[in-house]
Coordinates of C-alpha atoms in Angstrom, one line a residue:
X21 CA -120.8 -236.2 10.5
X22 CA -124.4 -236.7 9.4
X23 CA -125.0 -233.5 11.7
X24 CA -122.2 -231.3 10.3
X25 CA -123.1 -232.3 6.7
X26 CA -126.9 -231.5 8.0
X27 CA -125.9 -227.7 9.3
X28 CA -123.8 -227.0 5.8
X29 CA -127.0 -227.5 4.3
X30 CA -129.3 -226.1 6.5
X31 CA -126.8 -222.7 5.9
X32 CA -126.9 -223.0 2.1
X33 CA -130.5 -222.1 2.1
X34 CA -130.1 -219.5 4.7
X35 CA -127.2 -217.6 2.3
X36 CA -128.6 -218.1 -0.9
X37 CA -130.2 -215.1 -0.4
X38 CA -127.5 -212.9 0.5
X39 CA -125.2 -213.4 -2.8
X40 CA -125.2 -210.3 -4.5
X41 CA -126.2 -211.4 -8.1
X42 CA -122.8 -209.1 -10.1
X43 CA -121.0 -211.8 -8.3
X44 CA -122.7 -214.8 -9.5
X45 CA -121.8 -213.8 -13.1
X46 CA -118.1 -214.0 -14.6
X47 CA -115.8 -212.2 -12.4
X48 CA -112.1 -211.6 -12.6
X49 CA -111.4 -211.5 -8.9
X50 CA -110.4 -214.3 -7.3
X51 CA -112.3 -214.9 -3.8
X52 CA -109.7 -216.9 -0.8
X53 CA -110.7 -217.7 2.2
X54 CA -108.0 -218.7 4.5
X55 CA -108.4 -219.3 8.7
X56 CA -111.2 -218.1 10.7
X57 CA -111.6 -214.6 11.7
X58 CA -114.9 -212.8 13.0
X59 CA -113.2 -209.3 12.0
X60 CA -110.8 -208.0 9.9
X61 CA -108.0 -204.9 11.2
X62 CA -106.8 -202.9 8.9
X63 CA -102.6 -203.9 9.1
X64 CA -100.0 -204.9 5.8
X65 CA -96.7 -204.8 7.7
X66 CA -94.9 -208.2 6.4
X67 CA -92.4 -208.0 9.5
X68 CA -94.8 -209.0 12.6
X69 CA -94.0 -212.3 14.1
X70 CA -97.2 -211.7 15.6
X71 CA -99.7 -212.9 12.9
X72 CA -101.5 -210.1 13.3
X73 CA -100.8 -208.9 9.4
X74 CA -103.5 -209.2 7.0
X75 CA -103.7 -212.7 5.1
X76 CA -101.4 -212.7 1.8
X77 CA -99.0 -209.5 3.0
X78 CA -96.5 -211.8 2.6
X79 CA -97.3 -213.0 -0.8
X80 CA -99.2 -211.2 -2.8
X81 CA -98.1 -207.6 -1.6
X82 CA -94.5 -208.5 -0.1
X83 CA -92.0 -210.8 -2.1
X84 CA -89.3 -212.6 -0.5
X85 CA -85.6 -213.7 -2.0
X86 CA -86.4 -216.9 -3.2
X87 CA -89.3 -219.0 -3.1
X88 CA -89.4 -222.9 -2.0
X89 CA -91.6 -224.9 -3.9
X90 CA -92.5 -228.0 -1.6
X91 CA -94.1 -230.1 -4.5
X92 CA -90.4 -229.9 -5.9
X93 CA -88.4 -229.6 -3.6
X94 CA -86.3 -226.3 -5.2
X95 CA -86.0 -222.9 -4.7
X96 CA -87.2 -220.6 -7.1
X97 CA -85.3 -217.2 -8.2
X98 CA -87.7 -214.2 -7.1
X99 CA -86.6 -211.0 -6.1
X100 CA -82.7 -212.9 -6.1
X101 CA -81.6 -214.1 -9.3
X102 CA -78.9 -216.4 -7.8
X103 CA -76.8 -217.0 -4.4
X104 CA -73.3 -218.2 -3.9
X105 CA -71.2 -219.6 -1.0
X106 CA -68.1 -217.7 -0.6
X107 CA -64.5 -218.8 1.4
X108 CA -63.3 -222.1 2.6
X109 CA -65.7 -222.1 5.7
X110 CA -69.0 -220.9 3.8
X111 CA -69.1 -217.7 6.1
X112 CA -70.3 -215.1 3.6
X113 CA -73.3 -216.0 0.8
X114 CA -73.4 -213.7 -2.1
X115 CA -77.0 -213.0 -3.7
X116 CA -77.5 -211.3 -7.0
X117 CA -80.4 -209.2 -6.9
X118 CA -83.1 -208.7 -10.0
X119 CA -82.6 -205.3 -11.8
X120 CA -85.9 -205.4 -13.5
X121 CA -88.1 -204.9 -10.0
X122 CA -90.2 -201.7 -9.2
X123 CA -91.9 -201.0 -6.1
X124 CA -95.6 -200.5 -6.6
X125 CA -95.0 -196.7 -6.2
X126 CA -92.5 -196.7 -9.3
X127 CA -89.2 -196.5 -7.5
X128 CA -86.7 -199.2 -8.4
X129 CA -86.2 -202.4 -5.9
X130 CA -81.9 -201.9 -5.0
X131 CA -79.7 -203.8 -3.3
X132 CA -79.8 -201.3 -0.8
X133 CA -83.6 -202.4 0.4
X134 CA -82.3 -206.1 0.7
X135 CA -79.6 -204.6 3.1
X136 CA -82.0 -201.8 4.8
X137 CA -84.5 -205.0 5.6
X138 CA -81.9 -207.1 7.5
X139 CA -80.9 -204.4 9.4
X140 CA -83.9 -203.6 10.4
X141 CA -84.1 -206.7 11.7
X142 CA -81.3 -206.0 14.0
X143 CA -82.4 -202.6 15.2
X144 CA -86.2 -204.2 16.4
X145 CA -85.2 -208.0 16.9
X146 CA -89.3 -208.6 17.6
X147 CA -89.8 -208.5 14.0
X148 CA -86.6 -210.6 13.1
X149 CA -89.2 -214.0 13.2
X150 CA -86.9 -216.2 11.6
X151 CA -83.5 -215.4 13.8
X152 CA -81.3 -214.2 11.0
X153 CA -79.0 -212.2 13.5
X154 CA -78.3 -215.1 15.8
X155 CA -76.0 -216.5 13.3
X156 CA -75.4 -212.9 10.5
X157 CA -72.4 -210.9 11.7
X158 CA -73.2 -208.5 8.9
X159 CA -74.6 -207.7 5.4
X160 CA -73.3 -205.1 2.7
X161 CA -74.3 -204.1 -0.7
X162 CA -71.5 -205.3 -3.4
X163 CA -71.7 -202.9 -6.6
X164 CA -74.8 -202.5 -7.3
X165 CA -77.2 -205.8 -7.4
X166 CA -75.4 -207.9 -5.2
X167 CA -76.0 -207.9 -1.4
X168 CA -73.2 -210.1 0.7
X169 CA -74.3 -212.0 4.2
X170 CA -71.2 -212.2 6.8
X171 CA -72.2 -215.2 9.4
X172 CA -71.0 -215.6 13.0
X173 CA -70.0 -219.1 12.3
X174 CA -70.6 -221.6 9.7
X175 CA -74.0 -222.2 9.4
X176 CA -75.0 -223.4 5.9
X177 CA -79.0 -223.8 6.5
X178 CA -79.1 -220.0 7.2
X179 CA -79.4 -220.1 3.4
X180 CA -83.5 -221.4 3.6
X181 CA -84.2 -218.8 6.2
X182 CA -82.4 -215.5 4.2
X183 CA -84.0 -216.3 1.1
X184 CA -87.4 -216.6 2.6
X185 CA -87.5 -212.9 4.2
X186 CA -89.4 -210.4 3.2
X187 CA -87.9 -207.4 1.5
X188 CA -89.6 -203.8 2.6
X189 CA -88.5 -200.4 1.0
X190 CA -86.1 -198.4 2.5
X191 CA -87.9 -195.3 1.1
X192 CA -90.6 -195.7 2.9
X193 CA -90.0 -197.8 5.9
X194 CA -86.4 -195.6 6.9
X195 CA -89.6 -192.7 7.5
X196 CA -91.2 -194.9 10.0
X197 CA -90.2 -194.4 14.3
X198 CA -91.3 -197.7 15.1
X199 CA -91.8 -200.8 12.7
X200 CA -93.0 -202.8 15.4
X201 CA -96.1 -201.2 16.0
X202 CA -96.4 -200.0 12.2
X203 CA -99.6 -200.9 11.1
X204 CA -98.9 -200.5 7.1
X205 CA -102.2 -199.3 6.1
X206 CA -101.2 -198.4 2.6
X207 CA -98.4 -200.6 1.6
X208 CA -96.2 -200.5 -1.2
X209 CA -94.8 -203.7 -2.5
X210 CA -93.0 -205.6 -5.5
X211 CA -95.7 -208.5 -5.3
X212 CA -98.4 -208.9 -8.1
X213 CA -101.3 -207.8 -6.2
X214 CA -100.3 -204.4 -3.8
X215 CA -103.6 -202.0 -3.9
X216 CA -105.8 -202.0 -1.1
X217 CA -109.2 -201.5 -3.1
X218 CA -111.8 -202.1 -0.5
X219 CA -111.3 -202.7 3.7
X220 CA -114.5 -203.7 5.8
X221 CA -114.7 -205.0 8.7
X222 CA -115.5 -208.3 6.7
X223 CA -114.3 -208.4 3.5
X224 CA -111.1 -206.7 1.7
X225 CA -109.6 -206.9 -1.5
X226 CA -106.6 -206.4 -3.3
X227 CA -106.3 -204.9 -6.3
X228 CA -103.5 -205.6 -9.4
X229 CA -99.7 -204.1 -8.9
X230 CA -99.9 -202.5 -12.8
X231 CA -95.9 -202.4 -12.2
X232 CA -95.3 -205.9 -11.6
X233 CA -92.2 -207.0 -12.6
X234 CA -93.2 -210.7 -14.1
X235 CA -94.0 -209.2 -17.7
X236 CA -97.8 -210.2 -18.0
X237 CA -98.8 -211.7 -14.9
X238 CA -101.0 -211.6 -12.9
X239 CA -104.0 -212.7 -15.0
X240 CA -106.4 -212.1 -12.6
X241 CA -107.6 -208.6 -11.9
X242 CA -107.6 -209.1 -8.0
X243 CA -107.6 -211.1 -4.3
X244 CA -110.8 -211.1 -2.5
X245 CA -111.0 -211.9 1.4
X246 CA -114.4 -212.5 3.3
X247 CA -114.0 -213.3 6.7
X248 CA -115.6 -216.0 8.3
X249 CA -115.9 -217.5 11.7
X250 CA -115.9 -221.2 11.6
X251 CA -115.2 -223.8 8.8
X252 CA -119.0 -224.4 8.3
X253 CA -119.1 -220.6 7.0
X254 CA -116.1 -220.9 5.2
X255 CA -117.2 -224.3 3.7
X256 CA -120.4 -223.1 2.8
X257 CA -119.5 -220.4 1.1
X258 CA -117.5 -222.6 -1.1
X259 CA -120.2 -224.6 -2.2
X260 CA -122.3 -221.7 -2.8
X261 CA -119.4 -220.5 -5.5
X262 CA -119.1 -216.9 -3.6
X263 CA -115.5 -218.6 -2.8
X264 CA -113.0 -220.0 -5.7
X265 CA -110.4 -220.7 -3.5
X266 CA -110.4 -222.3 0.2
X267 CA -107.7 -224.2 2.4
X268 CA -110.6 -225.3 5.2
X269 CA -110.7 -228.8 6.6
X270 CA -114.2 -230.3 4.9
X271 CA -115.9 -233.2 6.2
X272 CA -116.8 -236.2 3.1
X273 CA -115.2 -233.5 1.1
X274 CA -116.8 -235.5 -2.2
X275 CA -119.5 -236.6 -1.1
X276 CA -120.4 -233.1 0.6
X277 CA -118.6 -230.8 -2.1
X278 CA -117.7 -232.9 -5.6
X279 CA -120.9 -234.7 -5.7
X280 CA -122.8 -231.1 -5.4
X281 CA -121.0 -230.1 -8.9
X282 CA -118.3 -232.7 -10.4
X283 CA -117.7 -230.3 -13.3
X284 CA -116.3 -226.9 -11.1
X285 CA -116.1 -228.3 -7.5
X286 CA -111.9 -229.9 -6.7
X287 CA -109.9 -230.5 -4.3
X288 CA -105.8 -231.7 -3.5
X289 CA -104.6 -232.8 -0.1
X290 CA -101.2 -234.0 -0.4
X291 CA -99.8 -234.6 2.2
X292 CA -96.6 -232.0 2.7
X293 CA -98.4 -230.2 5.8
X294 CA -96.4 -230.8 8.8
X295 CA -96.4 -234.3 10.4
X296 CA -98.7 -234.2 13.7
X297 CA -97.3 -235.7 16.5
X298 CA -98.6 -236.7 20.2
X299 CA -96.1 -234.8 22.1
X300 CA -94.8 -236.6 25.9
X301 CA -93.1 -234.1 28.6
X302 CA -89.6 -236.2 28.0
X303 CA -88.6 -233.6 31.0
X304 CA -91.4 -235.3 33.4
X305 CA -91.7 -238.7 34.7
X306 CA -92.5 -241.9 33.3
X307 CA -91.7 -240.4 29.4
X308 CA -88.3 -239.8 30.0
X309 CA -87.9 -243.5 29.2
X310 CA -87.9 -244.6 25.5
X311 CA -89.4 -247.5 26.4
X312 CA -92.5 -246.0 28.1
X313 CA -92.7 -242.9 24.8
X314 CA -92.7 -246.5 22.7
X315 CA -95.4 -247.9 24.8
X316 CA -97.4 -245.5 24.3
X317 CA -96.7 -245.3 20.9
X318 CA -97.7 -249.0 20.3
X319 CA -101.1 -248.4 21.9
X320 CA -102.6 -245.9 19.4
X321 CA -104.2 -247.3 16.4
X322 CA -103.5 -244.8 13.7
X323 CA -105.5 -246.2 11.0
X324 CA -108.6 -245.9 13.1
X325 CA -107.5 -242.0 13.4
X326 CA -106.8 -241.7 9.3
X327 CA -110.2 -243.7 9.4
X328 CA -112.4 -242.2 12.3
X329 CA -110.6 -238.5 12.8
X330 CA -108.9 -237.8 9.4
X331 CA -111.7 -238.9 7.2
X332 CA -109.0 -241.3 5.0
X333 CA -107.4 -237.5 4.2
X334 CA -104.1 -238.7 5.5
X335 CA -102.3 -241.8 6.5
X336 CA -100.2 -243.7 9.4
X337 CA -97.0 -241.6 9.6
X338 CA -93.5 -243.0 7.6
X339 CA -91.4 -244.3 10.8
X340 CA -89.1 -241.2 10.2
X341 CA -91.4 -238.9 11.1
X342 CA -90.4 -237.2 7.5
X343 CA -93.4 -236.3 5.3
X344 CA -94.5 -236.4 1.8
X345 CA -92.7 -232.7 2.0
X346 CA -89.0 -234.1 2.9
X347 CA -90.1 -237.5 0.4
X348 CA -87.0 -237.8 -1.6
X349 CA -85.0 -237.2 1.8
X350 CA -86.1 -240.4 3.6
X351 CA -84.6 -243.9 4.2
X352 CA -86.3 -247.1 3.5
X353 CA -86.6 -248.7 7.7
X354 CA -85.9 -252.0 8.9
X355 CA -88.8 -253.9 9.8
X356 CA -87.7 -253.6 13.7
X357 CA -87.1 -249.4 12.9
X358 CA -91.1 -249.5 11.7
X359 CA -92.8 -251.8 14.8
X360 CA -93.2 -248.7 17.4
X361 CA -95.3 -247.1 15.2
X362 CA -98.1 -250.2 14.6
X363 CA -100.6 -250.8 16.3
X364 CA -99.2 -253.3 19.1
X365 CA -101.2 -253.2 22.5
X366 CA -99.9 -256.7 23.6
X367 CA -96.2 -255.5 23.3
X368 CA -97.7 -252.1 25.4
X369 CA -99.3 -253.9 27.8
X370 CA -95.5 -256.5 28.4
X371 CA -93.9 -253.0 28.2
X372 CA -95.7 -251.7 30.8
X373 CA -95.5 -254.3 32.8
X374 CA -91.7 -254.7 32.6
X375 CA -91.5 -251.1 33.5
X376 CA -93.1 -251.9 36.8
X377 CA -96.7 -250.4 35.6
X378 CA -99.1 -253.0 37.1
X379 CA -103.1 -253.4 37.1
X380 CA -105.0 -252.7 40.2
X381 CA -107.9 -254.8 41.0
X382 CA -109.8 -251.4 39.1
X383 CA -107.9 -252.1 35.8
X384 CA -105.8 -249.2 36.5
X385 CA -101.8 -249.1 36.3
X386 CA -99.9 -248.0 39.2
X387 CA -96.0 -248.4 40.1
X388 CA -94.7 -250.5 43.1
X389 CA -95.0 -246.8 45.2
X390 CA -99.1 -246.7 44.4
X391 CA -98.4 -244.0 41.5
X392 CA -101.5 -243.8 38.8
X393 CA -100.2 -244.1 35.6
X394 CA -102.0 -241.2 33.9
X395 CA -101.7 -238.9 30.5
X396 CA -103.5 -236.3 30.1
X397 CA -103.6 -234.8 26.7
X398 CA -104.2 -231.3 25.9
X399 CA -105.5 -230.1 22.6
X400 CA -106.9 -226.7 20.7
X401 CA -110.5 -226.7 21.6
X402 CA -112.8 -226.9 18.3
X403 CA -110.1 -228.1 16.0
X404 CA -112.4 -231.0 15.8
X405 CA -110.1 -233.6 13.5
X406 CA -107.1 -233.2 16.2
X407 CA -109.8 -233.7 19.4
X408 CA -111.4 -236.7 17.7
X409 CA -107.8 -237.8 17.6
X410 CA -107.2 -237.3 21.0
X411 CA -110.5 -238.8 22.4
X412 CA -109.9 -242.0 20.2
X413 CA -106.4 -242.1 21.6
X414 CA -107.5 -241.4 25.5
X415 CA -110.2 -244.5 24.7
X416 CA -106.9 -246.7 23.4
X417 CA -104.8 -246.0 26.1
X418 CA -107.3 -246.7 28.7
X419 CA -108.0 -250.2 27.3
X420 CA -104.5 -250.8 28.6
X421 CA -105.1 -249.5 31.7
X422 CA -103.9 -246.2 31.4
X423 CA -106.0 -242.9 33.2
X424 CA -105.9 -241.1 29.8
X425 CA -107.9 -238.4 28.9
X426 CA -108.3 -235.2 26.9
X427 CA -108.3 -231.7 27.9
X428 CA -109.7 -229.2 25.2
X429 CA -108.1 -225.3 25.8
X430 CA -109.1 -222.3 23.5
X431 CA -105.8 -221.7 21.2
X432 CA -104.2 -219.1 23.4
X433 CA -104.0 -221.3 26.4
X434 CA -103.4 -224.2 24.7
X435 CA -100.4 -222.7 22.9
X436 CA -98.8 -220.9 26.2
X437 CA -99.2 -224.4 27.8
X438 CA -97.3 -225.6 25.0
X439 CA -94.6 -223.7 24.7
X440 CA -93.8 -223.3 28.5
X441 CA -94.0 -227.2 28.4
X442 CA -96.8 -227.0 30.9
X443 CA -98.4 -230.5 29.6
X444 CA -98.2 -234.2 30.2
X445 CA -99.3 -235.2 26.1
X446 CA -99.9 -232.7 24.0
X447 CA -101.2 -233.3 19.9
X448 CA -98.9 -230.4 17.8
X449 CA -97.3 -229.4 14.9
X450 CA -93.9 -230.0 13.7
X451 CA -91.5 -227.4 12.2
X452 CA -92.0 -227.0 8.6
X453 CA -88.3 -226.7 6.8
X454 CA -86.8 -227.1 3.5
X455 CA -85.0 -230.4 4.8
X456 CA -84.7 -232.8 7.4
X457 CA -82.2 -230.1 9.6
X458 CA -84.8 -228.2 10.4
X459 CA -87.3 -230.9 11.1
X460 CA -85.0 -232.9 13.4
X461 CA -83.4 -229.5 14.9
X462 CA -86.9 -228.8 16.8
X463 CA -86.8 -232.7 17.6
X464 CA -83.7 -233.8 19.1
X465 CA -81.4 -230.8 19.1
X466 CA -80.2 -230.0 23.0
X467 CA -79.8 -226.1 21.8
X468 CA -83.5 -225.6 21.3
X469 CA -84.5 -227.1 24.9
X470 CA -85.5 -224.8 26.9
X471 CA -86.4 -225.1 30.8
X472 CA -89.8 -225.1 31.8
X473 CA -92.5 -222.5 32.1
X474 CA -89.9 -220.6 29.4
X475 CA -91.3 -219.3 26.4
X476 CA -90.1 -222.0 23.1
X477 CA -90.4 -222.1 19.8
X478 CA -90.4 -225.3 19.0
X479 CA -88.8 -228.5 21.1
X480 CA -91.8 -228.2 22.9
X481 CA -91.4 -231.9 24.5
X482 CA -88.3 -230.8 25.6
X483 CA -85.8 -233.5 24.2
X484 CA -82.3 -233.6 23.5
X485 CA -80.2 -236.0 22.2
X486 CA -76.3 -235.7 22.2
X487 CA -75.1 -237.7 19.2
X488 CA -77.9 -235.9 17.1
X489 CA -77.1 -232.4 18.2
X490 CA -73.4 -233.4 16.7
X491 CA -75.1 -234.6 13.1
X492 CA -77.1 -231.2 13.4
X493 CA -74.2 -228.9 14.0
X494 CA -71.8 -230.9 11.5
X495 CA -74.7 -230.7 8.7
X496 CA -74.8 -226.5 9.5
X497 CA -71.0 -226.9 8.3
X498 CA -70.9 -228.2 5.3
X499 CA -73.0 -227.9 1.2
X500 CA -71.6 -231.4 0.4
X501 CA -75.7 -233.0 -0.5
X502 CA -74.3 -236.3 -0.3
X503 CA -73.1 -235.5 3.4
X504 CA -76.4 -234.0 4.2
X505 CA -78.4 -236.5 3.1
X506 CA -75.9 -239.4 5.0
X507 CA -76.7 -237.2 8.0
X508 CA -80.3 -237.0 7.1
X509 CA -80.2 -241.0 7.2
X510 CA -78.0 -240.7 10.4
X511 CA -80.6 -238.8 12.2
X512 CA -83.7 -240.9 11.1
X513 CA -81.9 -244.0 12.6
X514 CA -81.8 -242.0 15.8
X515 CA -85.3 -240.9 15.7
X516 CA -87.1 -244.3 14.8
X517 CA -84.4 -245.8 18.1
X518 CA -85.4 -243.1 20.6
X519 CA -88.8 -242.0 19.7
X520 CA -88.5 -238.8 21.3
X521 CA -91.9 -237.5 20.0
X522 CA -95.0 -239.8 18.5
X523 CA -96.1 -239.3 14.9
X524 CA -99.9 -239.8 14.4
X525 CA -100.3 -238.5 11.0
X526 CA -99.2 -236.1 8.0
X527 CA -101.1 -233.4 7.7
X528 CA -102.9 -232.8 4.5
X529 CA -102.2 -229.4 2.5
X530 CA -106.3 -228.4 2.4
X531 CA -106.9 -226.7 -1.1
X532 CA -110.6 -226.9 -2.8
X533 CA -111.7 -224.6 -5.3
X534 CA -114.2 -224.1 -7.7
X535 CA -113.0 -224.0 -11.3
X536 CA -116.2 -222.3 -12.5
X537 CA -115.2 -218.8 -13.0
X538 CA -111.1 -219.7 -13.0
X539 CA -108.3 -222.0 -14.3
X540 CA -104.5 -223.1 -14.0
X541 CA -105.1 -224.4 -10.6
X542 CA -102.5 -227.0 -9.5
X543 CA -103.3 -230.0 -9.3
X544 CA -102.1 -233.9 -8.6
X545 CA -101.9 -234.1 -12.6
X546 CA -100.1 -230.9 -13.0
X547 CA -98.0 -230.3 -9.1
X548 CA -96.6 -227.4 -10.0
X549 CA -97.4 -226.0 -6.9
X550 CA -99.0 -226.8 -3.3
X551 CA -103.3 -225.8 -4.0
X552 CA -103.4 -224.8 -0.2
X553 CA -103.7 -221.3 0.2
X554 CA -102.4 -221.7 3.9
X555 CA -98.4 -221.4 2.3
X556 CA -97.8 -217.7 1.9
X557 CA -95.2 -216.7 -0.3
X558 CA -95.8 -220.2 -2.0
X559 CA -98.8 -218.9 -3.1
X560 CA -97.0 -216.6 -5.1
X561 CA -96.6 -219.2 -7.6
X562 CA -100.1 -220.0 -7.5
X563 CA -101.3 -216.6 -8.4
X564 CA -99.2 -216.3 -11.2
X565 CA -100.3 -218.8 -12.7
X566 CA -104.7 -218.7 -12.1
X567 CA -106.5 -216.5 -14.6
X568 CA -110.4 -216.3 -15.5
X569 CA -112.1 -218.6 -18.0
X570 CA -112.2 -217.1 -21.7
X571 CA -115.3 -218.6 -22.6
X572 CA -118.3 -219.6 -20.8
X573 CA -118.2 -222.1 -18.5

């Protein structure tokens, strides 16, 4: 750490010089840096599932239906004003659409874009990301602001995914051969920030939407985006105040950042990130056995992680595997429910052993056929909190006689491995959701297995469990909340017994920012919002909300 903290330093001298002075003095554009980039390309269109869209296209230029607020727990009326279930079997949802929207270019938002979006969607299914058509049969216009979803089946949590799409113009986009490889140069949006002011290959910005539709807002005059290469870059320009807003991981964050200006410099990390978990191949040999995934599990010390890894940003994981995000959805355990997740190598090692793992005269476990007991676990190289992780793991397991070690891949690699399940361990992501349903979906549910060396999104460890696939398909049939939430409890009981994937931590939201030339920030007194910049359109709350300081500073 003392070398890291040493390097941000060594850079602030180096940069000094390179702040343009304008900027040093009140300014009304608020600078974001989000994820590392070496180079910026020039592309707005809000319907890749690639990524490859410009940071805050979704957001700040592109406005979805509804937007979920994880502090609260609610969805928020945006471009929909309210929703409806209709029929006995919820098969058709009913939205009401705003009637006070403009598109940036002065045309009126209908109820005809909300239907031309969807079915684009289902003319070029490689931008429909979130898999609206695999349970839509259809969607109309009904008079003139309402828009009406037909479903295949029943399927209740379609709600979270239709409300969270992005709604294009049918003016413009109807003109455009193929979406897909659209690039969206100049778009036009309902959001609060939609002109593209300046684009260099390192900086861009965006410019106020003077048609915005939230009478008043924005406050600030625009978005600024400076790429940077690592989080030292990013971090440094933070503390250097030519950034207000960041969502970076910072190491002795107040030590290295508050202490530097206590008045300006803040940060939040709650933690409603998703949990992290040490992913097993439940599809390979010996972790399709609970007992040997709860071996495992036992071995890992997690507050040396949230100590050693996590620098005390985070804590050991609630047995559910629920976090701070789905808060109001979890149960309270049993003692016996919690024990797999402490820190027990003496009930490992008796595991072990009873599973026929036993020391060689080298310390190392093998089964009564001569088999090393081994884990090897993959992990995104340079993501240096999750390969601390990892290391202090591999160091763990080996005290109990396991070959464990750590394999770093650059993020492409490491993700393909990952989704083809083409790993022993592997330290992830979970599936961020508005509830448990979709948490537990990409857990236990045998629909989303897919066989190896296939492409998938999520169920990555490849586990399926029957009686939980039932709970899942019984909570997509029904809006009774006391239901769900018995279901909810119904499926924690059958995560915490099976442990079919290992939580290691929650993952902190990462927002800092530096209050010297802004205000209105969220913050742990005043949650109105996540800080992180990394939740886009969340952010749209966030950016409604900042504006400049009216007085000095």
């Amino acid at each position: 750490m003392r070398a890291l903290i040493s390097v941000l330093a060594s850079c602030v001298i180096l940069l000094q010089g390179c702040v343009p002075r304008s900027e040093k003095e009140g300014r009304r554009v608020l600078a974001i840096s989000v994820g590392n980039q070496t180079s910026l390309m020039r592309n707005f269109n809000p319907l890749l599932t690639s990524g490859s869209a410009r940071e805050f296209t979704n957001g700040a230029i592109y406005e979805p239906l509804f937007v979920y607020n994880r502090m609260k727990g609610e969805f928020i009326p945006w471009l929909a004003t309210a929703y409806a279930w209709e029929g006995e079997d919820f098969r058709r949802l009913r939205m009401t659409i705003r009637d006070t929207v403009l598109w940036s270019d002065g045309q009126p938002l209908r109820a005809q874009d909300v239907v031309f979006t969807f079915q684009l969607l289902k003319k070029f299914p490689a931008l429909d990301a979130g898999g609206v058509w695999s349970f839509l049969s259809d969607v109309e216009s009904s008079g003139s602001r309402d828009v009406v979803f037909s479903m295949q089946r029943t399927y209740t949590p379609g709600l979270a995914t239709l409300a969270n799409q992005t709604i294009v113009p049918e003016h413009i986009w109807s003109r455009i051969p193929d979406p897909v490889q659209f690039a969206n140069p100049d778009p036009v949006g309902t959001g609060p920030f939609t002109e593209v002011r300046l684009f260099e290959d390192q900086v861009f910005e965006l410019g106020r939407n003077p048609r915005y539709w939230q009478k008043g807002k924005p406050s600030i005059e625009g978005l600024r985006f400076p790429a940077f290469s690592s989080n030292d870059q990013a971090n440094l320009a933070l503390l250097h105040g030519e950034v207000d807003l960041a969502g970076n991981f910072m190491p002795a964050v107040d030590r290295v950042f508050v202490q530097k200006d206590p008045q300006h410099h803040h940060y939040w990390f709650p933690l409603v990130g998703p949990m992290i978990f040490l992913y097993l191949n439940t599809q390979d040999e010996p972790f399709q056995s609970v007992s040997m995934r709860k071996a495992i599990s036992m071995g890992i010390d997690r507050e040396r992680i949230a100590d050693v890894a996590m620098y005390r940003y985070t804590e050991p994981p609630h047995a559910s595997g629920l976090t701070d995000a789905y808060k109001r959805w979890r149960k309270d355990p049993a003692p016996e429910q919690k024990q797999w997740l402490d820190y027990h190598p003496n009930a490992a090692i008796e595991i072990l052993e009873k599973e026929g793992w036993k020391k060689d005269r080298d310390g190392k476990r093998r089964n009564a056929a001569g088999q090393l007991l081994t884990l090897e676990i993959t992990v995104v190289n340079g993501w240096s909190d999750w390969v601390r992780a990892a290391q202090i793991i591999a160091t763990q397991l080996q005290e109990l006689g396991i070959d464990a070690k750590v394999k770093a891949r650059d993020f492409g690699s490491w993700f393909e491995g990952l989704q083809k399940g083409q790993f022993q361990g592997s330290i992830s992501w979970s599936s961020e959701s508005t509830d448990p349903y979709g948490f537990y979906r990409w857990i236990m549910d045998a629909r989303t297995v897919k066989a190896k060396d296939e492409l998938a999104p999520g169920n990555w460890h490849r586990y399926a469990d029957a009686q939980a696939t039932k709970l899942l398909e019984e909570w997509e049939r029904t809006v009774d909340a006391a239901r769900q939430r018995e279901i909810s409890y119904e499926l924690q009981d059958i995560f915490m017994s099976e442990a079919p994937a290992i939580p290691l931590f929650p993952a902190p939201a990462w927002g800092l920012y530096n209050s010297a030339y802004f205000e209105g920030f969220p913050t742990a007194e005043n949650p109105y919002a996540a800080l992180s910049p990394n939740f886009r359109p969340e952010i749209l709350l966030l950016l409604n909300e900042v504006k400049p300081r009216q007085r000095g500073y």
